[in-house]
Tab-separated table of C-alpha atoms and ligand atoms in Angstrom:
chain	number	residue	atom	x	y	z
A	803	MET	CA	140.547	24.477	161.032
A	804	GLY	CA	137.677	23.312	158.961
A	805	ASP	CA	137.965	23.566	155.220
A	806	ALA	CA	135.391	26.630	155.571
A	807	CYS	CA	138.596	28.913	156.472
A	808	LYS	CA	140.907	27.238	153.704
A	809	TYR	CA	142.522	29.445	150.744
A	810	ALA	CA	144.038	28.646	147.627
A	811	VAL	CA	145.349	30.035	144.739
A	812	VAL	CA	145.228	27.621	141.231
A	813	THR	CA	146.910	29.073	138.237
A	814	GLY	CA	145.560	28.848	134.970
A	815	ALA	CA	142.093	28.082	135.979
A	816	ASN	CA	140.334	29.897	133.519
A	817	ARG	CA	140.168	26.280	131.480
A	818	GLY	CA	141.118	22.995	131.370
A	819	ILE	CA	142.615	20.545	134.401
A	820	GLY	CA	142.606	24.251	136.388
A	821	PHE	CA	139.272	25.596	136.100
A	822	GLU	CA	138.132	22.134	137.414
A	823	THR	CA	140.347	21.673	140.028
A	824	VAL	CA	139.176	25.114	141.251
A	825	LYS	CA	135.204	23.742	140.774
A	826	GLN	CA	136.017	20.262	142.958
A	827	LEU	CA	138.669	22.745	145.856
A	828	ALA	CA	135.394	25.302	145.986
A	829	ASN	CA	132.732	22.545	146.208
A	830	SER	CA	135.228	20.869	149.243
A	831	GLY	CA	134.585	24.250	151.284
A	832	VAL	CA	137.681	25.854	150.060
A	833	THR	CA	137.772	29.557	149.222
A	834	VAL	CA	139.738	29.422	145.915
A	835	PHE	CA	141.295	32.539	144.134
A	836	LEU	CA	140.736	31.508	140.617
A	837	THR	CA	143.413	32.875	138.652
A	838	ALA	CA	144.151	33.557	134.620
A	839	ARG	CA	146.593	36.047	132.834
A	840	ASP	CA	143.530	37.453	131.070
A	841	GLU	CA	141.044	39.492	133.097
A	842	LYS	CA	138.234	38.803	130.582
A	843	ARG	CA	138.867	34.858	130.134
A	844	GLY	CA	139.150	34.521	134.095
A	845	THR	CA	136.289	36.854	135.342
A	846	GLU	CA	133.959	34.746	132.717
A	847	ALA	CA	135.402	31.445	134.257
A	848	MET	CA	134.644	32.762	137.710
A	849	TYR	CA	130.943	33.870	136.913
A	850	LEU	CA	130.505	30.371	135.652
A	851	LEU	CA	131.337	28.871	138.565
A	852	ASN	CA	129.573	31.864	140.714
A	853	GLU	CA	125.870	30.818	138.720
A	854	GLN	CA	126.693	27.028	139.681
A	855	GLY	CA	126.584	27.764	143.115
A	856	PHE	CA	130.346	28.526	143.897
A	857	SER	CA	130.226	32.057	145.643
A	858	ASN	CA	133.482	31.013	147.535
A	859	VAL	CA	135.723	31.692	143.748
A	860	VAL	CA	137.056	34.899	143.452
A	861	PHE	CA	139.263	35.848	140.501
A	862	HIS	CA	142.534	37.550	140.537
A	863	GLN	CA	144.548	38.424	137.925
A	864	LEU	CA	147.576	36.001	137.563
A	865	ASP	CA	150.030	36.212	134.305
A	866	VAL	CA	152.856	33.515	136.404
A	867	GLN	CA	155.654	34.961	133.449
A	868	ASP	CA	155.194	38.276	134.832
A	869	ALA	CA	156.741	39.562	138.065
A	870	GLN	CA	154.357	42.477	138.602
A	871	SER	CA	151.108	40.380	138.260
A	872	ILE	CA	152.822	37.930	140.818
A	873	GLU	CA	153.067	40.905	143.259
A	874	SER	CA	149.874	42.129	143.199
A	875	LEU	CA	148.496	38.747	143.799
A	876	THR	CA	150.812	38.371	146.558
A	877	LYS	CA	149.596	41.879	147.900
A	878	PHE	CA	146.119	41.135	147.538
A	879	ILE	CA	146.340	37.925	149.475
A	880	GLN	CA	148.562	39.542	152.120
A	881	THR	CA	146.294	42.668	152.751
A	882	GLN	CA	142.839	40.551	152.434
A	883	TYR	CA	143.506	36.999	153.858
A	884	GLY	CA	147.049	37.385	155.551
A	885	ARG	CA	147.597	33.997	154.620
A	886	LEU	CA	147.398	30.930	151.784
A	887	ASP	CA	146.870	26.893	152.427
A	888	ILE	CA	147.070	25.836	149.288
A	889	LEU	CA	149.393	26.726	146.007
A	890	VAL	CA	148.538	24.523	142.795
A	891	ASN	CA	150.882	25.364	140.340
A	892	ASN	CA	148.641	23.969	137.136
A	893	ALA	CA	149.256	26.720	133.965
A	894	GLY	CA	151.244	24.802	131.691
A	895	ALA	CA	152.505	25.465	128.156
A	896	SER	CA	153.294	23.092	125.603
A	897	GLY	CA	156.323	24.698	123.994
A	898	VAL	CA	155.294	23.469	120.647
A	899	VAL	CA	153.722	25.043	117.550
A	900	PRO	CA	150.960	22.616	116.238
A	901	ASP	CA	149.322	22.556	112.931
A	902	GLU	CA	146.105	21.858	114.428
A	903	ASP	CA	144.519	21.607	111.015
A	904	VAL	CA	147.084	18.926	109.648
A	905	LEU	CA	146.978	16.888	113.002
A	906	ARG	CA	142.914	16.604	112.898
A	907	ALA	CA	143.157	15.478	109.192
A	908	MET	CA	145.864	12.813	110.153
A	909	ASN	CA	143.359	11.450	112.739
A	910	MET	CA	146.318	9.946	114.346
A	911	ASP	CA	145.209	6.371	116.715
A	912	LEU	CA	145.443	7.357	120.425
A	913	VAL	CA	147.168	3.984	121.099
A	914	ASP	CA	149.854	4.828	118.984
A	915	TRP	CA	149.861	8.756	120.387
A	916	LEU	CA	150.299	7.289	123.584
A	917	PRO	CA	154.252	5.581	123.384
A	918	GLY	CA	154.963	8.215	120.992
A	919	LYS	CA	155.343	5.392	117.938
A	920	THR	CA	153.682	7.686	115.802
A	921	PHE	CA	156.896	10.431	116.375
A	922	ASP	CA	157.980	10.597	113.060
A	923	ASP	CA	154.796	12.033	112.112
A	924	ILE	CA	154.235	13.516	115.113
A	925	GLN	CA	157.146	16.016	114.227
A	926	VAL	CA	155.428	17.060	110.807
A	927	VAL	CA	152.509	19.094	113.053
A	928	MET	CA	154.803	19.809	116.247
A	929	LYS	CA	157.501	22.095	115.845
A	930	THR	CA	159.522	23.042	118.597
A	931	MET	CA	160.994	26.664	117.941
A	932	TYR	CA	163.003	28.582	120.526
A	933	GLU	CA	160.321	31.299	121.180
A	934	SER	CA	157.860	28.640	121.994
A	935	ALA	CA	160.455	26.606	123.578
A	936	LYS	CA	161.446	29.804	126.020
A	937	LEU	CA	157.912	30.407	126.778
A	938	CYS	CA	157.446	26.820	127.715
A	939	LEU	CA	160.273	26.728	130.069
A	940	ASP	CA	159.256	30.366	131.577
A	941	THR	CA	155.941	29.342	132.153
A	942	ASN	CA	156.097	25.779	133.471
A	943	TYR	CA	159.289	25.835	135.541
A	944	TYR	CA	160.160	29.774	136.076
A	945	GLY	CA	156.561	30.351	136.427
A	946	VAL	CA	156.216	28.169	139.052
A	947	LYS	CA	159.300	28.489	140.916
A	948	ASN	CA	158.401	32.846	140.907
A	949	VAL	CA	154.866	32.171	141.815
A	950	THR	CA	156.007	29.911	145.053
A	951	GLU	CA	158.835	32.153	145.712
A	952	ALA	CA	156.042	35.059	145.979
A	953	LEU	CA	153.740	33.202	148.017
A	954	LEU	CA	156.041	30.992	150.182
A	955	PRO	CA	155.757	33.443	153.299
A	956	LEU	CA	151.872	33.545	153.331
A	957	LEU	CA	152.018	29.668	152.843
A	958	GLN	CA	154.208	29.686	155.873
A	959	ASN	CA	151.349	31.483	157.611
A	960	SER	CA	148.901	28.464	157.242
A	961	PRO	CA	148.477	25.475	159.680
A	962	SER	CA	148.634	23.089	157.062
A	963	PRO	CA	150.289	24.667	153.886
A	964	ARG	CA	150.182	22.254	150.573
A	965	ILE	CA	151.781	23.270	147.154
A	966	VAL	CA	150.618	20.836	144.312
A	967	ASN	CA	153.142	20.889	141.071
A	968	VAL	CA	150.836	19.496	137.988
A	969	SER	CA	153.849	17.741	136.264
A	970	SER	CA	153.250	15.240	133.266
A	971	HIS	CA	154.585	11.568	132.885
A	972	ARG	CA	156.265	13.505	129.691
A	973	GLY	CA	159.055	14.714	132.681
A	974	ALA	CA	159.510	10.993	134.068
A	975	LEU	CA	163.306	10.619	134.187
A	976	ASN	CA	163.208	7.018	132.605
A	977	ARG	CA	162.314	8.904	129.242
A	978	MET	CA	165.366	11.048	128.690
A	979	PRO	CA	167.572	9.300	126.496
A	980	ASN	CA	171.062	10.649	127.933
A	981	GLU	CA	172.154	9.228	130.731
A	982	GLU	CA	174.632	11.535	132.293
A	983	ARG	CA	171.442	14.272	132.445
A	984	ARG	CA	169.466	11.383	133.983
A	985	LYS	CA	171.925	11.111	136.565
A	986	GLU	CA	172.082	14.734	137.569
A	987	LEU	CA	168.075	15.337	137.479
A	988	GLY	CA	167.785	11.996	139.065
A	989	ASP	CA	170.454	13.000	141.873
A	990	ILE	CA	168.140	14.952	144.486
A	991	GLU	CA	170.896	15.187	146.927
A	992	ASN	CA	173.069	17.323	145.020
A	993	LEU	CA	170.975	18.760	142.568
A	994	THR	CA	170.775	22.649	143.243
A	995	GLU	CA	168.243	25.209	141.353
A	996	ASP	CA	171.828	26.698	139.864
A	997	LYS	CA	171.919	23.196	138.301
A	998	ILE	CA	168.892	23.030	136.996
A	999	ASP	CA	168.960	26.524	135.559
A	1000	GLU	CA	172.262	25.413	133.535
A	1001	ILE	CA	170.419	22.644	132.025
A	1002	LEU	CA	167.682	24.713	130.726
A	1003	GLN	CA	170.066	27.252	129.525
A	1004	LYS	CA	171.699	24.236	127.640
A	1005	ILE	CA	168.813	23.146	126.175
A	1006	LEU	CA	167.923	26.208	124.393
A	1007	TYR	CA	171.601	26.530	123.570
A	1008	ASP	CA	171.257	23.310	121.785
A	1009	LEU	CA	167.956	24.056	120.493
A	1010	LYS	CA	169.338	27.478	118.622
A	1011	GLN	CA	172.573	25.102	117.120
A	1012	ASP	CA	169.675	22.238	115.827
A	1013	SER	CA	171.595	19.725	117.884
A	1014	LEU	CA	168.972	18.626	119.969
A	1015	GLU	CA	169.020	14.444	119.312
A	1016	VAL	CA	173.051	14.358	119.140
A	1017	ASN	CA	173.297	15.976	122.490
A	1018	GLY	CA	170.670	13.397	124.238
A	1019	TRP	CA	167.145	15.578	124.363
A	1020	GLN	CA	164.311	13.774	124.207
A	1021	MET	CA	163.018	14.449	120.986
A	1022	MET	CA	158.966	14.178	121.510
A	1023	LEU	CA	157.923	17.578	123.056
A	1024	PRO	CA	161.841	18.227	124.104
A	1025	ALA	CA	161.115	21.667	125.857
A	1026	TYR	CA	157.783	20.872	127.352
A	1027	SER	CA	159.372	17.346	128.782
A	1028	VAL	CA	162.796	18.777	130.338
A	1029	SER	CA	160.300	21.873	131.862
A	1030	LYS	CA	158.364	18.802	133.893
A	1031	VAL	CA	161.370	17.128	134.783
A	1032	SER	CA	162.822	20.016	136.245
A	1033	LEU	CA	159.551	20.917	137.846
A	1034	ASN	CA	159.525	17.481	139.091
A	1035	ALA	CA	163.288	18.300	140.725
A	1036	TYR	CA	162.314	21.504	142.334
A	1037	THR	CA	159.829	19.592	143.655
A	1038	GLN	CA	162.315	17.700	145.628
A	1039	ILE	CA	164.436	20.518	146.107
A	1040	LEU	CA	161.906	22.973	147.650
A	1041	ALA	CA	160.123	19.543	149.770
A	1042	ARG	CA	163.620	19.031	151.470
A	1043	LYS	CA	164.076	22.805	152.487
A	1044	TYR	CA	160.507	23.138	153.599
A	1045	PRO	CA	159.524	20.113	155.764
A	1046	LYS	CA	156.355	21.522	157.271
A	1047	ILE	CA	154.648	22.184	153.954
A	1048	CYS	CA	153.588	19.071	151.640
A	1049	ILE	CA	154.701	19.694	148.053
A	1050	ASN	CA	154.211	16.929	145.862
A	1051	CYS	CA	153.875	17.049	142.170
A	1052	VAL	CA	151.250	15.112	139.826
A	1053	HIS	CA	151.103	13.848	136.624
A	1054	PRO	CA	147.109	14.161	135.985
A	1055	GLY	CA	146.667	11.494	133.354
A	1056	PHE	CA	146.144	11.839	129.541
A	1057	VAL	CA	143.193	14.955	130.071
A	1058	ASN	CA	141.171	16.001	127.287
A	1059	THR	CA	142.018	19.436	127.051
A	1060	ASP	CA	143.584	22.267	124.900
A	1061	ILE	CA	146.832	21.652	125.367
A	1062	THR	CA	145.994	17.709	123.978
A	1063	TRP	CA	143.427	18.843	121.292
A	1064	HIS	CA	141.479	17.261	123.013
A	1065	ARG	CA	142.919	13.873	121.917
A	1066	GLY	CA	143.274	13.190	126.005
A	1067	THR	CA	141.080	9.751	127.274
A	1068	MET	CA	139.975	11.388	130.452
A	1069	PRO	CA	137.479	14.068	131.327
A	1070	VAL	CA	138.908	16.889	133.275
A	1071	GLU	CA	136.412	15.659	136.225
A	1072	GLU	CA	139.226	12.888	136.728
A	1073	GLY	CA	142.216	14.872	135.507
A	1074	ALA	CA	141.704	17.185	138.308
A	1075	GLU	CA	141.286	14.326	141.219
A	1076	GLY	CA	145.253	14.532	141.500
A	1077	PRO	CA	145.710	17.846	142.106
A	1078	VAL	CA	142.535	18.094	144.357
A	1079	MET	CA	143.706	15.120	146.324
A	1080	LEU	CA	147.047	16.457	146.890
A	1081	ALA	CA	145.789	19.898	147.667
A	1082	LEU	CA	143.698	18.147	150.336
A	1083	LEU	CA	145.962	16.224	152.084
A	1084	PRO	CA	145.589	15.298	155.240
A	1085	ASP	CA	148.895	16.451	157.904
A	1086	GLY	CA	151.448	13.660	157.928
A	1087	GLY	CA	151.145	13.054	154.328
A	1088	PRO	CA	153.504	12.437	151.784
A	1089	SER	CA	156.120	15.682	150.929
A	1090	GLY	CA	158.603	15.596	148.177
A	1091	CYS	CA	156.737	12.802	145.842
A	1092	TYR	CA	155.443	12.187	142.621
A	1093	PHE	CA	152.326	10.937	141.444
A	1094	ASP	CA	150.421	9.380	138.250
A	1095	HIS	CA	146.914	10.781	138.631
A	1096	THR	CA	146.326	9.751	142.206
A	1097	VAL	CA	148.710	6.862	142.805
A	1098	LEU	CA	151.984	7.181	144.035
A	1099	ALA	CA	155.240	6.620	141.806
A	1100	GLU	CA	158.715	6.371	140.487
A	1101	PHE	CA	159.677	9.968	139.717
B	1307	LIG	N1	145.761	17.296	129.354
B	1307	LIG	C1	147.030	16.445	129.993
B	1307	LIG	O1	146.585	15.504	129.237
B	1307	LIG	C2	148.034	17.041	130.386
B	1307	LIG	C3	148.870	15.715	130.706
B	1307	LIG	C4	149.964	16.227	131.775
B	1307	LIG	C5	150.314	17.445	131.933
B	1307	LIG	N2	149.315	18.557	131.881
B	1307	LIG	C6	150.067	19.729	132.766
B	1307	LIG	O2	148.272	19.902	133.118
B	1307	LIG	C7	148.325	21.315	133.248
B	1307	LIG	C8	146.997	22.064	132.770
B	1307	LIG	O3	147.053	21.830	131.014
B	1307	LIG	P1	145.227	21.529	130.660
B	1307	LIG	O4	145.386	20.568	130.588
B	1307	LIG	O5	144.330	22.312	131.785
B	1307	LIG	O6	145.814	22.672	129.834
B	1307	LIG	P2	145.078	23.668	128.548
B	1307	LIG	O7	143.549	23.421	129.025
B	1307	LIG	O8	145.784	24.231	127.482
B	1307	LIG	O9	145.038	25.310	129.877
B	1307	LIG	C9	146.021	25.546	130.168
B	1307	LIG	C10	146.148	26.640	131.166
B	1307	LIG	O10	147.385	27.442	131.511
B	1307	LIG	C11	147.237	28.935	131.452
B	1307	LIG	N3	148.063	29.939	130.954
B	1307	LIG	C12	149.650	29.422	129.956
B	1307	LIG	N4	150.368	30.108	130.197
B	1307	LIG	C13	150.016	31.040	131.129
B	1307	LIG	C14	150.309	32.243	132.042
B	1307	LIG	N5	151.920	32.754	131.055
B	1307	LIG	N6	150.041	32.503	133.200
B	1307	LIG	C15	149.051	31.735	133.542
B	1307	LIG	N7	148.266	31.170	132.823
B	1307	LIG	C16	148.592	30.322	131.972
B	1307	LIG	C17	146.019	28.929	130.285
B	1307	LIG	O11	145.250	30.405	130.129
B	1307	LIG	P3	145.202	31.081	128.887
B	1307	LIG	O12	143.937	30.648	128.549
B	1307	LIG	O13	145.392	32.621	128.758
B	1307	LIG	O14	146.003	30.175	127.286
B	1307	LIG	C18	145.263	27.945	130.491
B	1307	LIG	O15	144.322	28.600	131.393
B	1307	LIG	C19	149.787	21.825	132.588
B	1307	LIG	O16	150.648	22.360	133.260
B	1307	LIG	C20	149.524	20.689	132.078
B	1307	LIG	O17	151.430	20.572	131.401
B	1307	LIG	C21	147.837	18.097	131.042
């Protein structure tokens, strides 16, 4: 099968890494469904790429938190194309409510930002509220899960299906302070989706009780971090369940997008390289793995 007749879905693709992933996949000859929750933003993004010569980019609305929206996209692809070759689960939310003016005024040094040294400073501008944390888990974990489950039958109609979950180094197991929880989430042989649900319920409960720290949750971006650890675990569970599909997750790098308040050091062109490489893996490539940019790494 040549690339010309491959079909891909990219979620959260109206801006940032998702938009660039669509562009690079389209440039490789893949027909890409650029999806976005907002019709206007998504259509504008599609036109931008169409104007640049990528007539193989088609917009379809998708809010990863909305069951009806997921169903509508699935029916559209089923009816029009009958199969899907690539799913890039890219849409993401930070889980914090930032005060952007204060953040900019602080003009923090990136070298300090990266290892989280300026945590106390960052806490001042990044508040993890219950609603923002829930939205983060619903987008970054349950959104991926629901979209993937809906599209799996179409992916199984592909001769070379690929799923790419855009994760983060914030979801690295060794960043989790609580040893017991680290073991639970790292014990892939025994980990189940139900167990992940329990862990996500627990962080929301602890957040409500204002007891995150005492219960050993990571204090830097707590909801975001646990959403991505869970996504990494889900990737491995899924890869084990569907050995014919290449299913991997990737930290794209520290990329200059809205989610990093444009403090990321990498341009989107580089940030999309990992997701695109994994979307175009040749048959027999790795599955159930974690990549740091384009390099195989430890979970
Ligand atoms: N940038 C980095 O340094 C970095 C590092 C590690 C991981 N990541 C991951 O990379 C992915 C892309 O992030 P980015 O840097 O490109 O951030 P971004 O520029 O903020 O883009 C986020 C995208 O997700 C979409 N989105 C949010 N909620 C959605 C929903 N419910 N349904 C559909 N789309 C939704 C947004 O749509 P709207 O425009 O409608 O809000 C937007 O298109 C995320 O998963 C993020 O966690 C990024």
